[in-house]
XYZ file of C-alpha atoms in Angstrom:
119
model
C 2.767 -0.217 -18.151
C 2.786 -3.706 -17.458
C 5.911 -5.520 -15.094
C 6.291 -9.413 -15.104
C 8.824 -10.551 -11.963
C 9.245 -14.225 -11.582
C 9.986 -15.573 -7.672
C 12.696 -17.488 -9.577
C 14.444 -14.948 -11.481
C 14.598 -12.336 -8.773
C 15.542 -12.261 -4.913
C 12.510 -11.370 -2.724
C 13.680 -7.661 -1.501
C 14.260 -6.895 -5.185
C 10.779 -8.561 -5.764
C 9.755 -6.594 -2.859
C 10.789 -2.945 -3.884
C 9.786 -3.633 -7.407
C 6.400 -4.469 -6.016
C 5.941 -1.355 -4.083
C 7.389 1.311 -6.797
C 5.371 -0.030 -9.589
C 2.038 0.021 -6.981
C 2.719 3.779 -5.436
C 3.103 5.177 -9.065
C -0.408 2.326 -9.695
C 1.027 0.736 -12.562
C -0.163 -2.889 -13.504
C 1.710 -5.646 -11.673
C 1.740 -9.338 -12.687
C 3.817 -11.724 -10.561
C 4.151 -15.019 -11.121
C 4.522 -16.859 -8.278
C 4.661 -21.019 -8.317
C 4.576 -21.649 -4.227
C 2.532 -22.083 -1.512
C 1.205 -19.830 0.616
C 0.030 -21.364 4.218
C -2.805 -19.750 5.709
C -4.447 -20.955 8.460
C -7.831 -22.180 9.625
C -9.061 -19.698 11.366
C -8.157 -16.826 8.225
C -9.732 -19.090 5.462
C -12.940 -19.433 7.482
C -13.590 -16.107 7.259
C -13.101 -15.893 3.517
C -16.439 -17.105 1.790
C -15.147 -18.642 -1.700
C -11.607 -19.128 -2.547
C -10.731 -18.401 -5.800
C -8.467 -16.239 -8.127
C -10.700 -13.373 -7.635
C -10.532 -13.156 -4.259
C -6.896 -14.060 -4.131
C -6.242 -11.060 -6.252
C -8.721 -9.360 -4.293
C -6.332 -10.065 -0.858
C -3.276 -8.971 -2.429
C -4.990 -5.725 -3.533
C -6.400 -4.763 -0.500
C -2.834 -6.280 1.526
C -0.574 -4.067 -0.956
C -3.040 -0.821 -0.391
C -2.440 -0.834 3.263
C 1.529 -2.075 3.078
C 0.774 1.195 1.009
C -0.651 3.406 3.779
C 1.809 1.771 6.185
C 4.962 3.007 4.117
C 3.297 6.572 3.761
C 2.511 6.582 7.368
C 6.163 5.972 8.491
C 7.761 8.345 6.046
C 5.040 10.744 7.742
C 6.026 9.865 11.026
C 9.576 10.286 10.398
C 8.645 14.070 9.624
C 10.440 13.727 5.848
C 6.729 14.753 4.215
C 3.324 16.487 5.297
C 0.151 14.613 5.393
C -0.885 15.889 2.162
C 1.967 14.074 0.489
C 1.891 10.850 2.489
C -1.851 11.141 1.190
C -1.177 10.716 -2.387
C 1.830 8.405 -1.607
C -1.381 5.911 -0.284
C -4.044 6.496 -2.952
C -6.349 8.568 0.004
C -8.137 11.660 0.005
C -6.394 13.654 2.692
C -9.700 13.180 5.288
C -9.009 9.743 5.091
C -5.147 9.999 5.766
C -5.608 12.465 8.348
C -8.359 9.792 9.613
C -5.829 6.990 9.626
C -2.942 8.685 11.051
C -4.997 10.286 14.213
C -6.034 6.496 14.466
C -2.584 5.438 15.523
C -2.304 7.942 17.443
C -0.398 10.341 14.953
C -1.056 14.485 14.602
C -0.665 15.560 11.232
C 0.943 18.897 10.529
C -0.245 21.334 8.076
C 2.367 23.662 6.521
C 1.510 27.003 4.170
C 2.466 24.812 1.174
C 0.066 21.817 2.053
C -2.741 24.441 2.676
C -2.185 26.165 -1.302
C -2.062 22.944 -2.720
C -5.265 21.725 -1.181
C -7.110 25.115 -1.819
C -5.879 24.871 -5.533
């Protein structure tokens, strides 16, 4: 499934939400978006060609971890386990147990997580 959302058609926070449903469930996105983004100096120095493919390739990787973020905090908030806040990012559990322990969080494991996982 393919969404269009135009900057001009639809308020950013609607944009926004949009954005983030469509990516968690990791359906195809396409936004068309006539503005400029500033960047500065230092940032496009360390990027070694700019073009669409590596534009696309920034968004990807920003929207993975905005991803990860959003899991993280619904984590932290205690409303899920680490299992689910892993699929809610795209990551094998390791790696979400890897990233939360990184800042500092310590995932939980309940009898239902433990099933799932053993399958």
């Amino acid at each position: 499934m393919e969404a269009n959302y135009s900057m001009h058609q639809t308020n950013p926070e609607t944009l926004i939400s949009a954005f983030l449903d469509k990516f968690i469930r990791n359906e195809h996105i396409s936004i068309n978006m006539p503005t400029t983004v500033k960047v500065s100096d230092e940032i496009l120095k360390t990027i070694p060609t700019i073009n669409e493919d590596a534009i696309q390739g920034l968004i990807e990787l920003g929207a993975k971890q905005m991803r990860i973020e959003e899991a993280l905090a619904i984590f932290k908030e205690g409303k899920i386990s680490i299992w689910r806040a892993s699929r809610i990012a795209g990551l094998p559990l390791r790696e979400m147990i890897a990233q939360a322990s990184a800042r500092g969080f310590k995932p939980f494991f309940d009898d239902e997580m433990i099933a799932e996982e053993l399958g």
